[in-house]
Short mmCIF file of C-alpha atoms in Angstrom, two decimals:
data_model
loop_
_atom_site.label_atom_id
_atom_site.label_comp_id
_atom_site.label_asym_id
_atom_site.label_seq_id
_atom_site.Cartn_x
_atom_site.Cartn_y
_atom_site.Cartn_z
CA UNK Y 20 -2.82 -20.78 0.40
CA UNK Y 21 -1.09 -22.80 2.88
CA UNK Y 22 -1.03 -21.81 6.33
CA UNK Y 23 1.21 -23.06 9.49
CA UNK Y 24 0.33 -21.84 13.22
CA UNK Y 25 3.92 -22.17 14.60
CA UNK Y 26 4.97 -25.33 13.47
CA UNK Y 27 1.33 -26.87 12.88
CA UNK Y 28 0.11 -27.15 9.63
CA UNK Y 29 -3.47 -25.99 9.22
CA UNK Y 30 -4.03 -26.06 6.06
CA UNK Y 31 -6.24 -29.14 5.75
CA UNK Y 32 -8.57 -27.90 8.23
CA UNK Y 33 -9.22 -24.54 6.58
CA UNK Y 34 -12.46 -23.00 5.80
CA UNK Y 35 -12.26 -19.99 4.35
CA UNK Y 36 -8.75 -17.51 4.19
CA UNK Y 37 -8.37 -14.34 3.12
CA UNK Y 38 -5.02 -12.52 2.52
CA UNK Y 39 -5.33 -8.67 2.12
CA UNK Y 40 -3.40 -5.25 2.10
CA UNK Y 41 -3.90 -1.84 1.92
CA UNK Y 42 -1.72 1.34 0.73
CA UNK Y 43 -3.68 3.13 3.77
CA UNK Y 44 -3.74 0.58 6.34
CA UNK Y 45 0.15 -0.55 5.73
CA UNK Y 46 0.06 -4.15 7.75
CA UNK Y 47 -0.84 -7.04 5.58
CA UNK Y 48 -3.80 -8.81 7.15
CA UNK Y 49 -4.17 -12.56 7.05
CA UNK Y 50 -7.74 -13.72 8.45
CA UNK Y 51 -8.56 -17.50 8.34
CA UNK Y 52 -11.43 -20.19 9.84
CA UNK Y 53 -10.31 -23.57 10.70
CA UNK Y 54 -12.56 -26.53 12.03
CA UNK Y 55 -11.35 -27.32 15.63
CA UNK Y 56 -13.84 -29.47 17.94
CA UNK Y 57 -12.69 -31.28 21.15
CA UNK Y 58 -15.36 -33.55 20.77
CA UNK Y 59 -15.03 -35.02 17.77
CA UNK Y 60 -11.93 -37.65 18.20
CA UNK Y 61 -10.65 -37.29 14.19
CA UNK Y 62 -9.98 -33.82 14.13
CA UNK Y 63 -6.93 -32.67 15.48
CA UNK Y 64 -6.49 -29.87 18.46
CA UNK Y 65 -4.92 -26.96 17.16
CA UNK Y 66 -2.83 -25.04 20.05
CA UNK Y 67 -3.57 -21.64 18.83
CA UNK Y 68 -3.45 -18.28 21.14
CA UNK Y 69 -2.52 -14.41 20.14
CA UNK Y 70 0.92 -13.73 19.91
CA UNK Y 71 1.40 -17.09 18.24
CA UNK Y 72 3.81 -17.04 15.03
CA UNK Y 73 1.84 -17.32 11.80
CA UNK Y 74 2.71 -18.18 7.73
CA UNK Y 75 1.52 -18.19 4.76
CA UNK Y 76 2.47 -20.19 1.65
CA UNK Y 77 2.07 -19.76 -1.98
CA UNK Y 78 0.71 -22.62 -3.46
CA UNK Y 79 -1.03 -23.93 -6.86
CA UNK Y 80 -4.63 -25.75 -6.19
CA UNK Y 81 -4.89 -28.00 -9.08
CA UNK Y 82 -8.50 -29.02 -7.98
CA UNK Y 83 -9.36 -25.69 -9.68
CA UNK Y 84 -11.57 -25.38 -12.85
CA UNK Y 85 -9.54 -25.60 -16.36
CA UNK Y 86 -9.90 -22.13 -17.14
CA UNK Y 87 -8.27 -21.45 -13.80
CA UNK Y 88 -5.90 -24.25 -13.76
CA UNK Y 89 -4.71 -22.65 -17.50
CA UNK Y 90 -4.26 -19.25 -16.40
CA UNK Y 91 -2.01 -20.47 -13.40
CA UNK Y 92 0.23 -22.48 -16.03
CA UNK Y 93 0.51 -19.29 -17.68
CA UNK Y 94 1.43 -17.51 -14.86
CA UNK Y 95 4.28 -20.05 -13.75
CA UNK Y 96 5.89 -19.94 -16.98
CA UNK Y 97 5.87 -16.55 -16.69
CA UNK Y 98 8.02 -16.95 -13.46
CA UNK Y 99 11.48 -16.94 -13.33
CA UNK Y 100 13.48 -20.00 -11.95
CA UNK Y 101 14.02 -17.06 -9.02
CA UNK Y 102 10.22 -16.42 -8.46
CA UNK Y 103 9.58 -20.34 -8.11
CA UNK Y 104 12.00 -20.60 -5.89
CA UNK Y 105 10.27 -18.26 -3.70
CA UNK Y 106 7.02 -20.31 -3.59
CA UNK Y 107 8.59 -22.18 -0.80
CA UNK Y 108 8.93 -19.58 1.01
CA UNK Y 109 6.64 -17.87 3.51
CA UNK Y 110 4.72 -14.72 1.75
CA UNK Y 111 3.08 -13.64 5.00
CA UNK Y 112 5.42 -13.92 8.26
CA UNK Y 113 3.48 -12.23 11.10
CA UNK Y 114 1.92 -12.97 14.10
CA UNK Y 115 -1.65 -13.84 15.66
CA UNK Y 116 -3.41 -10.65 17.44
CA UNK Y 117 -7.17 -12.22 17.66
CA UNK Y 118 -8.69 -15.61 18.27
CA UNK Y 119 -12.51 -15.85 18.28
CA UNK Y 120 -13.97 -19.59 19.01
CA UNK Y 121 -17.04 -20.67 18.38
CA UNK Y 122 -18.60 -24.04 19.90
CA UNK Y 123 -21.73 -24.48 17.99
CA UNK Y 124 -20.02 -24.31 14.50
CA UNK Y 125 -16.77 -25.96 15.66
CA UNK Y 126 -14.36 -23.13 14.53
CA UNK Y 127 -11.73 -21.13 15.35
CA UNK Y 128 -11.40 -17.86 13.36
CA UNK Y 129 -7.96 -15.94 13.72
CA UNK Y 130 -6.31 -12.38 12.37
CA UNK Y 131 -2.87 -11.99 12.09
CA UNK Y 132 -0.66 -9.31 11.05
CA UNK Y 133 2.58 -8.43 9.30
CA UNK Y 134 5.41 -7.11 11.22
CA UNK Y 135 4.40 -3.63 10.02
CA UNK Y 136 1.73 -3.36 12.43
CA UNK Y 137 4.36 -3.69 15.20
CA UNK Y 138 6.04 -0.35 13.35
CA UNK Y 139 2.41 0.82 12.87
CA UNK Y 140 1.51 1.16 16.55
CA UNK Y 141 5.06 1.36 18.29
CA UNK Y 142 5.45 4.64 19.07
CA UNK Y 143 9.07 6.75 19.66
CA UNK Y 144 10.49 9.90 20.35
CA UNK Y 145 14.06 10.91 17.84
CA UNK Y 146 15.22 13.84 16.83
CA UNK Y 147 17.12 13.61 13.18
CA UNK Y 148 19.88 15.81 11.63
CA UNK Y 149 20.84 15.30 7.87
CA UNK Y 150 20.06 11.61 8.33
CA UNK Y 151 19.05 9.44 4.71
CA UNK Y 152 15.47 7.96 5.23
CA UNK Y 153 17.00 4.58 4.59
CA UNK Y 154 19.13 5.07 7.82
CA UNK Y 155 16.50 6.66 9.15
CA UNK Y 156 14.50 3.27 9.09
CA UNK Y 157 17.63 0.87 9.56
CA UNK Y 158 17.49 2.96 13.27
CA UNK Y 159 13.50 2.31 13.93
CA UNK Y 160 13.84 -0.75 12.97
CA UNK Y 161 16.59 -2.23 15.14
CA UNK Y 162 15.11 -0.11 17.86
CA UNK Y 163 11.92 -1.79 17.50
CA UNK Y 164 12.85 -5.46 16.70
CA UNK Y 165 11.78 -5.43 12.90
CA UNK Y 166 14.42 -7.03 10.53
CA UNK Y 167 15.59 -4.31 7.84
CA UNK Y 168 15.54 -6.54 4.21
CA UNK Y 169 16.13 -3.78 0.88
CA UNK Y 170 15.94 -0.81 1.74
CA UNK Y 171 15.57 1.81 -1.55
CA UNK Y 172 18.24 4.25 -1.13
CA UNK Y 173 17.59 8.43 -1.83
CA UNK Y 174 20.95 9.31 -0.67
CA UNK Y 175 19.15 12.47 0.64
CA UNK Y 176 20.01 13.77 4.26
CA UNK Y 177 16.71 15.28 5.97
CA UNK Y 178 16.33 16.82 9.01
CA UNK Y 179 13.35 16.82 11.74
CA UNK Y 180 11.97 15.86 14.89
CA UNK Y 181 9.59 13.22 15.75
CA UNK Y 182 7.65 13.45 19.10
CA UNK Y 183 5.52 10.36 19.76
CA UNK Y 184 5.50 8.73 16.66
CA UNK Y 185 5.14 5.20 15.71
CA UNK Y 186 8.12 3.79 13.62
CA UNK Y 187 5.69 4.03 10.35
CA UNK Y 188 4.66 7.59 10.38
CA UNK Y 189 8.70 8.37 10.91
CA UNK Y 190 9.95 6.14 8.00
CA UNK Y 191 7.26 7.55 5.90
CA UNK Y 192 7.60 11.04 7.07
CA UNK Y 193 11.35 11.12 6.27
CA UNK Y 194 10.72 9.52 2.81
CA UNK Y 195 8.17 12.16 2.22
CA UNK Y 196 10.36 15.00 2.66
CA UNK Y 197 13.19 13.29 0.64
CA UNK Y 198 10.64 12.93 -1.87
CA UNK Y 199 9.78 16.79 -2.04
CA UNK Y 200 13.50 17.71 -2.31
CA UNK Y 201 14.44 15.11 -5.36
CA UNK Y 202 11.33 16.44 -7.11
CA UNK Y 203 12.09 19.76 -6.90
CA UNK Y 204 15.64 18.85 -8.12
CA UNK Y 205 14.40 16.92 -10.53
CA UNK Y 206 12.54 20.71 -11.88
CA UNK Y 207 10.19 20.88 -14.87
CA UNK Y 208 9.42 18.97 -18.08
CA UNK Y 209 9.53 21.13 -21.65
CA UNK Y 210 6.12 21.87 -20.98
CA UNK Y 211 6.89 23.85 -18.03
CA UNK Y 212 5.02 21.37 -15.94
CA UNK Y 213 6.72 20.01 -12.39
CA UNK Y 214 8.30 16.48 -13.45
CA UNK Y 215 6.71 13.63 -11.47
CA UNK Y 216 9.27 12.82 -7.90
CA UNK Y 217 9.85 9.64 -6.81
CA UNK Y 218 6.88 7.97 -4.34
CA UNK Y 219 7.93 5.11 -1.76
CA UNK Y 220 6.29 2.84 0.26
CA UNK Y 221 7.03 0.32 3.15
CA UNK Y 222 5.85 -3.39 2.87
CA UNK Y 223 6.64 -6.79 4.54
CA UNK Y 224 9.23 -9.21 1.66
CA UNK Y 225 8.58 -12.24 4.76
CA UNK Y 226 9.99 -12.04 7.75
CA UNK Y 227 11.80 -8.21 6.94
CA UNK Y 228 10.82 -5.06 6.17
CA UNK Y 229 11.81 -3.20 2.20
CA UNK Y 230 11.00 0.45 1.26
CA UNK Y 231 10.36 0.26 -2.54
CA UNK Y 232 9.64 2.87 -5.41
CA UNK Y 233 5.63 2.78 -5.08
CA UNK Y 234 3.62 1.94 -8.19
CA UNK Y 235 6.14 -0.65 -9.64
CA UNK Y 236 4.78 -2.01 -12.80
CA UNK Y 237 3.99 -5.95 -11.93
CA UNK Y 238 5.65 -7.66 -14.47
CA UNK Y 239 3.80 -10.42 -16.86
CA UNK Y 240 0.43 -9.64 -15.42
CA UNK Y 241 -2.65 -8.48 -17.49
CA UNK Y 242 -5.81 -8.10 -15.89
CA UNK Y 243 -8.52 -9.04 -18.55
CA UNK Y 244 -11.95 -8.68 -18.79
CA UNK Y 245 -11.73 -11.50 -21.52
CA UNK Y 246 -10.04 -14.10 -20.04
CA UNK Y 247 -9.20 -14.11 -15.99
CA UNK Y 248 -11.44 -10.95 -15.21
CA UNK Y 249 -14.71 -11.58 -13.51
CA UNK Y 250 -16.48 -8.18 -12.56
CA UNK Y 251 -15.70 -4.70 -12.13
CA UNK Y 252 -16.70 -1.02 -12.05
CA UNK Y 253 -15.59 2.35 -12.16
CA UNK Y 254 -16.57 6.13 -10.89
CA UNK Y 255 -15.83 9.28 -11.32
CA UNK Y 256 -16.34 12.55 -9.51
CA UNK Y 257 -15.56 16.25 -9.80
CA UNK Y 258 -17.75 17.74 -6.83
CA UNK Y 259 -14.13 18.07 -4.93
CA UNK Y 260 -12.03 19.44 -7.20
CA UNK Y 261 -9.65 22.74 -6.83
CA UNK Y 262 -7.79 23.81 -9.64
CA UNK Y 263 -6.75 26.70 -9.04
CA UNK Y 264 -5.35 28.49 -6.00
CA UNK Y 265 -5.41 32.16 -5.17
CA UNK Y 266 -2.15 32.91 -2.78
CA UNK Y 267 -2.62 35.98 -0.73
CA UNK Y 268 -0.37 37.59 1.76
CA UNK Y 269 -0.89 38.44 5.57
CA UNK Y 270 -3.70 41.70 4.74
CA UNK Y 271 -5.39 39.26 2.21
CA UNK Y 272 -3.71 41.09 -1.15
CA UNK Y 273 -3.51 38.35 -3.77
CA UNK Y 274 0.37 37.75 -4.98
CA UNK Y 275 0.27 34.76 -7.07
CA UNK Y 276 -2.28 32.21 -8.91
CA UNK Y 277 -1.50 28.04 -8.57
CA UNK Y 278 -3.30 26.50 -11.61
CA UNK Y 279 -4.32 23.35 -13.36
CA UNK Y 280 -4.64 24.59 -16.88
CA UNK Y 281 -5.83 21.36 -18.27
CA UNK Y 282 -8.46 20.75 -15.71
CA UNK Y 283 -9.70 24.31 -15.86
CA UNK Y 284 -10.25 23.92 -19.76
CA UNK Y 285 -12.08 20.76 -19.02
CA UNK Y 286 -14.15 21.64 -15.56
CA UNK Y 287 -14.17 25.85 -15.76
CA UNK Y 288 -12.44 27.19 -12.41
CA UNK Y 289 -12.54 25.89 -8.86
CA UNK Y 290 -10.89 27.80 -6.69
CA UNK Y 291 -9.27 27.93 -3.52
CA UNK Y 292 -6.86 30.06 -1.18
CA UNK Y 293 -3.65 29.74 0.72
CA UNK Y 294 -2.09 32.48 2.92
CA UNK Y 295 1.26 32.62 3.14
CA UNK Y 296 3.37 31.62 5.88
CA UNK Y 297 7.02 32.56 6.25
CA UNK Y 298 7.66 29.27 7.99
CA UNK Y 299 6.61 26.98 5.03
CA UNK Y 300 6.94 26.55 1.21
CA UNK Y 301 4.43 28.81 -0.43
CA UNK Y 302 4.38 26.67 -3.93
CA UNK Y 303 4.36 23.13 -2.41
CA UNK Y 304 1.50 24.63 0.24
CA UNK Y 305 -0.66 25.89 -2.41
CA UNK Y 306 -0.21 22.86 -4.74
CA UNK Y 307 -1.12 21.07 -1.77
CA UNK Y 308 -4.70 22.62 -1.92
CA UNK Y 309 -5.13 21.28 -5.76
CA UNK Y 310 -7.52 18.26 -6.01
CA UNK Y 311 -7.81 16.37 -8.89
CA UNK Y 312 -11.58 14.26 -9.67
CA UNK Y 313 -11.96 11.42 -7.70
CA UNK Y 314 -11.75 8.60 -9.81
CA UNK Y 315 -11.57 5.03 -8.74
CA UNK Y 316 -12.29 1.56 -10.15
CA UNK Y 317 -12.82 -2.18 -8.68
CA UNK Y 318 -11.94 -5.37 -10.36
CA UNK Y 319 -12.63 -8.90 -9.55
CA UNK Y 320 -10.25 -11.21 -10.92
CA UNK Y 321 -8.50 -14.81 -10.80
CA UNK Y 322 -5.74 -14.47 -8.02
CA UNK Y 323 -2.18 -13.86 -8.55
CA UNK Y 324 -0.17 -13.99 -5.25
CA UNK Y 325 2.52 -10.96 -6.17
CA UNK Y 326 -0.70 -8.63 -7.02
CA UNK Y 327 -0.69 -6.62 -4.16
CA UNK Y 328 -1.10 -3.44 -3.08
CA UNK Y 329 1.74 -0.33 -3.76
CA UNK Y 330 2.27 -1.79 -7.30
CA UNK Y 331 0.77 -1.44 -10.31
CA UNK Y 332 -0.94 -3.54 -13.18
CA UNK Y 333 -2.11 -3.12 -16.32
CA UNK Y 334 -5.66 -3.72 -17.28
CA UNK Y 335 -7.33 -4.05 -20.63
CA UNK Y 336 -11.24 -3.48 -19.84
CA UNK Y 337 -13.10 -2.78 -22.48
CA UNK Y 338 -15.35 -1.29 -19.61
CA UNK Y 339 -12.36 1.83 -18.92
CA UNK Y 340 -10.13 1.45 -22.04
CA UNK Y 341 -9.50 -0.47 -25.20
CA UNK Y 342 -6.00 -0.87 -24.81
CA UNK Y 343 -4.47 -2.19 -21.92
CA UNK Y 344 -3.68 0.72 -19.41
CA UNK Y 345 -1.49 0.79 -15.90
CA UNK Y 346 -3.81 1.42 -13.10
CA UNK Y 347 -2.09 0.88 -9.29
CA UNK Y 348 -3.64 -0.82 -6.59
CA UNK Y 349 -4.70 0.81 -3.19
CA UNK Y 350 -6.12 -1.74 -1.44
CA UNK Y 351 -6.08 -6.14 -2.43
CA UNK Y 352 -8.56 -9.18 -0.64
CA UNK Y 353 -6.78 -12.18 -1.93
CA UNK Y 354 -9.69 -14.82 -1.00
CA UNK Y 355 -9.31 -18.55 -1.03
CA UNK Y 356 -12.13 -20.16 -0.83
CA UNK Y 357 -13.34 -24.28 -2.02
CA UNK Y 358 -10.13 -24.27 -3.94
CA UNK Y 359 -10.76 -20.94 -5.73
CA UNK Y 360 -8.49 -18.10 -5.38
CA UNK Y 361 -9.80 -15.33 -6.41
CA UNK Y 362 -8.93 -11.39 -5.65
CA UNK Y 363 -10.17 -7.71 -5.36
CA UNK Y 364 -8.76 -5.01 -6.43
CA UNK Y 365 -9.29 -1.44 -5.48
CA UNK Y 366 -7.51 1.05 -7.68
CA UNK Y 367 -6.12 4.16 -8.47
CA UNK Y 368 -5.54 6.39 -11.83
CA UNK Y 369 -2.79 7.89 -10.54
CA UNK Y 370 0.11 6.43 -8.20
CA UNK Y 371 -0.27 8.10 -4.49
CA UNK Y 372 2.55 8.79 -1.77
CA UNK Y 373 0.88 8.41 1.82
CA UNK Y 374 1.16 11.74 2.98
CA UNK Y 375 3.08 12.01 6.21
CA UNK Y 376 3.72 15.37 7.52
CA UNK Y 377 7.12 15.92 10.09
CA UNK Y 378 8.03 18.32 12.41
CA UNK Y 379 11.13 20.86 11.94
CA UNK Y 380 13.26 22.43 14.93
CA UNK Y 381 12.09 26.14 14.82
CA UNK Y 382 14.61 28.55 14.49
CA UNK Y 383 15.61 30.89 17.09
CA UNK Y 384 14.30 34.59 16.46
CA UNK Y 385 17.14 37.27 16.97
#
């Protein structure tokens, strides 16, 4: 990866870099050592302090091994003329929140951040009536200085109030409840099971901020564990699941039963219980209370700079599966390292919303 410190190109003083992302912590992190010695008369002073604008580049090493260096080929012809074109552009605009410098080894070590953690941590006060959560975030965003870029559109006015909460939690919160109103439109499959909604997510395209449909299948990319995959594992657990839930009224009388037919033939019955509450959903409550086994998986592989977290890939591991399988990513460390860029990949078996709850204007009581 390339990097630039404002206008400075740092690149050939780099150490070690790491790019990384999480569906949990939203901001994309770029971390990164460079030499930098006052002493020494051929190395160049980097001005560097926090605040500082910082980019990263895509960019193909060819001082990589041939196995590596034929795996990238593939991967550019893969690209479209589009996609290539994009390589000169910035993947990571953000700017620098920590500086550490260290005499005795003659670095400087710095962590910067997307523009997400500015909507991560800026915190607001709105109150929203049958507003879309795409207008909903074109407001945050010009109210705290973030550049809107494509914004996925619901066309679904939602209503609620937000009191002290950072432009994050409010785009996600009104995406949530958009979320729970086109899946319930969207009503049941011929099995009589809900049909899956729509999930979204918030990440940094550059310099501006897009709200796409969560779990996107990355296109062209097979993770391998027979030709650019070199490690992973997997786990599962069942010592958390619910699935079934009991739903009793105000004296405790059970009304209704919220199952997981499938699971139950598999696991036997775990149960839990939800009373009701006239001021919320019953069904989306107790569903709420389901949990499925924990299962999650880590893969080491060669790096491909549009794996990221909040999409998906498919993996063929002989490992997990003998075909090739979709898996989505919750959390990526992109690592570039003596020419080597390799990557990590945390992932999920199913594709996860971040839950974000709101608050609704309580009606008056006659």
């Amino acid at each position: 990866m390339r990097i630039k410190i404002a206008d400075t190109d740092v690149t050939g003083l780099l150490i070690r870099c790491t790019w990384s992302g999480s569906r949990l912590n939203v901001a994309r992190t770029l971390e990164f050592t460079f030499i930098q010695d006052d002493r020494d008369p051929n190395i160049p002073i980097v001005n560097v302090d926090t605040g500082y604008a910082c980019y990263g580049y895509a960019e193909v090493d060819t001082t990589q091994d041939q196995t590596t260096a034929d795996a990238i080929t593939i991967q550019m012809a893969t690209m479209s003329k589009e996609e290539q074109q994009k390589m000169a552009e910035p993947i990571f605009v953000g700017n620098i929140y920590k500086v550490e410098k260290n005499r005795a080894e003659g670095t400087v070590k710095v962590t910067a951040h997307d523009h997400l953690f500015v909507l991560a941590h800026s915190k607001t006060t709105r109150k929203f009536a049958s507003v879309t959560p795409e207008d909903i975030t074109k407001q945050i965003c010009s109210e705290m200085g973030v550049l809107p870029g494509n914004i996925i559109e619901t066309k679904t006015p939602v209503s609620f109030i937000a009191n002290r909460k950072t432009g994050y939690q409010i785009i996600m919160g009104a995406y949530n409840e958009a979320a729970k109103i086109l899946q319930q439109q969207a009503g049941k499959d011929e099995n009589g099971k809900d049909k899956p909604g729509p999930k979204y997510q918030p990440i940094m395209n550059g310099a501006k901020l897009d709200v796409i449909e969560k779990g996107t299948l990355i296109d062209g990319f097979t993770a391998d564990s027979y030709i650019n995959m070199t490690d992973s594992s997997y786990s599962e657990s069942i010592e958390n699941i619910v699935n079934q839930v009991m739903v009793v009224d105000s004296e405790g009388n059970a009304k209704d039963y919220i199952r997981d037919d499938d699971d139950i033939k598999k696991h036997s019955i775990f149960q839990d219980v939800y009373k009701e509450d006239k001021n919320k959903d019953t069904q989306i409550e107790a569903k709420n209370l389901l949990k499925k086994p924990e299962r999650e998986g880590t893969i080491v592989v060669l790096g491909n700079y549009r794996v990221k977290s909040s999409y998906s890939i498919a993996i063929k591991d002989s490992l997990q599966n003998k075909v090739s399988a979709q898996f989505w990513i919750k959390s990526d460390t992109h690592t570039f390292l003596d020419g080597k860029h390799e990557m990590k990949l945390v992932l999920e078996f199913e594709n996860i919303m971040n839950d974000e709850k709101v608050e609704k204007e309580k009606e008056d009581k006659k």
